[in-house]
GROMACS .gro file of C-alpha atoms in nm:
model
   71
    1MET     CA    1  10.960  10.796  10.918
    2LEU     CA    2  11.228  10.776  11.217
    3MET     CA    3  11.574  10.768  10.974
    4ALA     CA    4  11.426  11.098  10.806
    5ALA     CA    5  11.381  11.236  11.157
    6ARG     CA    6  11.745  11.147  11.212
    7LEU     CA    7  11.894  11.260  10.934
    8GLU     CA    8  11.737  11.589  10.949
    9ARG     CA    9  11.850  11.666  11.217
   10HIS     CA   10  12.234  11.635  11.054
   11VAL     CA   11  12.141  11.901  10.779
   12GLY     CA   12  12.432  12.059  10.676
   13ARG     CA   13  12.659  11.779  10.837
   14HIS     CA   14  12.902  11.453  10.741
   15VAL     CA   15  12.725  11.106  10.851
   16GLU     CA   16  12.832  10.783  10.750
   17ILE     CA   17  12.591  10.565  10.636
   18VAL     CA   18  12.467  10.179  10.557
   19TYR     CA   19  12.351  10.162  10.220
   20ILE     CA   20  12.144   9.892   9.986
   21ASP     CA   21  12.216  10.027   9.637
   22ARG     CA   22  12.003   9.899   9.365
   23ARG     CA   23  12.172   9.607   9.314
   24ASP     CA   24  12.125   9.506   9.677
   25ARG     CA   25  12.467   9.521   9.748
   26ILE     CA   26  12.551   9.670  10.086
   27THR     CA   27  12.751  10.003  10.080
   28GLN     CA   28  12.911  10.204  10.311
   29ARG     CA   29  12.938  10.569  10.259
   30THR     CA   30  13.025  10.888  10.370
   31VAL     CA   31  12.791  11.157  10.300
   32VAL     CA   32  12.696  11.546  10.393
   33VAL     CA   33  12.304  11.529  10.448
   34LEU     CA   34  12.192  11.798  10.234
   35GLY     CA   35  11.792  11.773  10.318
   36ILE     CA   36  11.513  11.511  10.224
   37ARG     CA   37  11.241  11.513   9.996
   38GLY     CA   38  11.004  11.267  10.000
   39ASP     CA   39  11.085  10.961  10.087
   40ALA     CA   40  11.492  11.030  10.017
   41VAL     CA   41  11.787  11.222  10.148
   42ARG     CA   42  11.944  11.466   9.905
   43ALA     CA   43  12.307  11.456   9.985
   44TYR     CA   44  12.620  11.493   9.853
   45CYS     CA   45  12.827  11.170   9.859
   46THR     CA   46  13.201  11.215   9.958
   47ARG     CA   47  13.299  10.872   9.748
   48LYS     CA   48  13.147  10.967   9.424
   49ARG     CA   49  13.195  11.323   9.448
   50GLU     CA   50  12.855  11.423   9.359
   51HIS     CA   51  12.519  11.523   9.464
   52ARG     CA   52  12.235  11.211   9.523
   53LEU     CA   53  11.953  11.124   9.638
   54PHE     CA   54  11.968  10.793   9.897
   55ARG     CA   55  11.617  10.626   9.915
   56LEU     CA   56  11.516  10.610  10.260
   57ASP     CA   57  11.378  10.245  10.262
   58ARG     CA   58  11.767  10.189  10.192
   59ILE     CA   59  11.949  10.292  10.447
   60LEU     CA   60  12.024  10.082  10.746
   61ALA     CA   61  12.225  10.260  10.967
   62VAL     CA   62  12.329  10.604  10.999
   63SER     CA   63  12.661  10.716  11.257
   64LEU     CA   64  12.882  10.993  11.258
   65PRO     CA   65  13.174  10.999  11.165
   66GLY     CA   66  13.439  10.826  11.423
   67GLY     CA   67  13.138  10.524  11.491
   68ARG     CA   68  12.908  10.746  11.717
   69ARG     CA   69  12.551  10.699  11.668
   70THR     CA   70  12.345  10.940  11.585
   71GLY     CA   71  11.991  10.921  11.792
   0.00000   0.00000   0.00000
């Protein structure tokens, strides 16, 4: 659960994620992390302008806005 731990440190903040959606398309999204729920991240997606659940196993990378990697 390394990805969960990385995201948990940024609750309430904007992060950029690289994500594989359910149709296996790779997308990059800016989200506000709201919390971790089981195997998913609760977040507000700025692209869709709505609250979403993102599966942790589908998140490929996480960075801070401006390209700084989280760690």
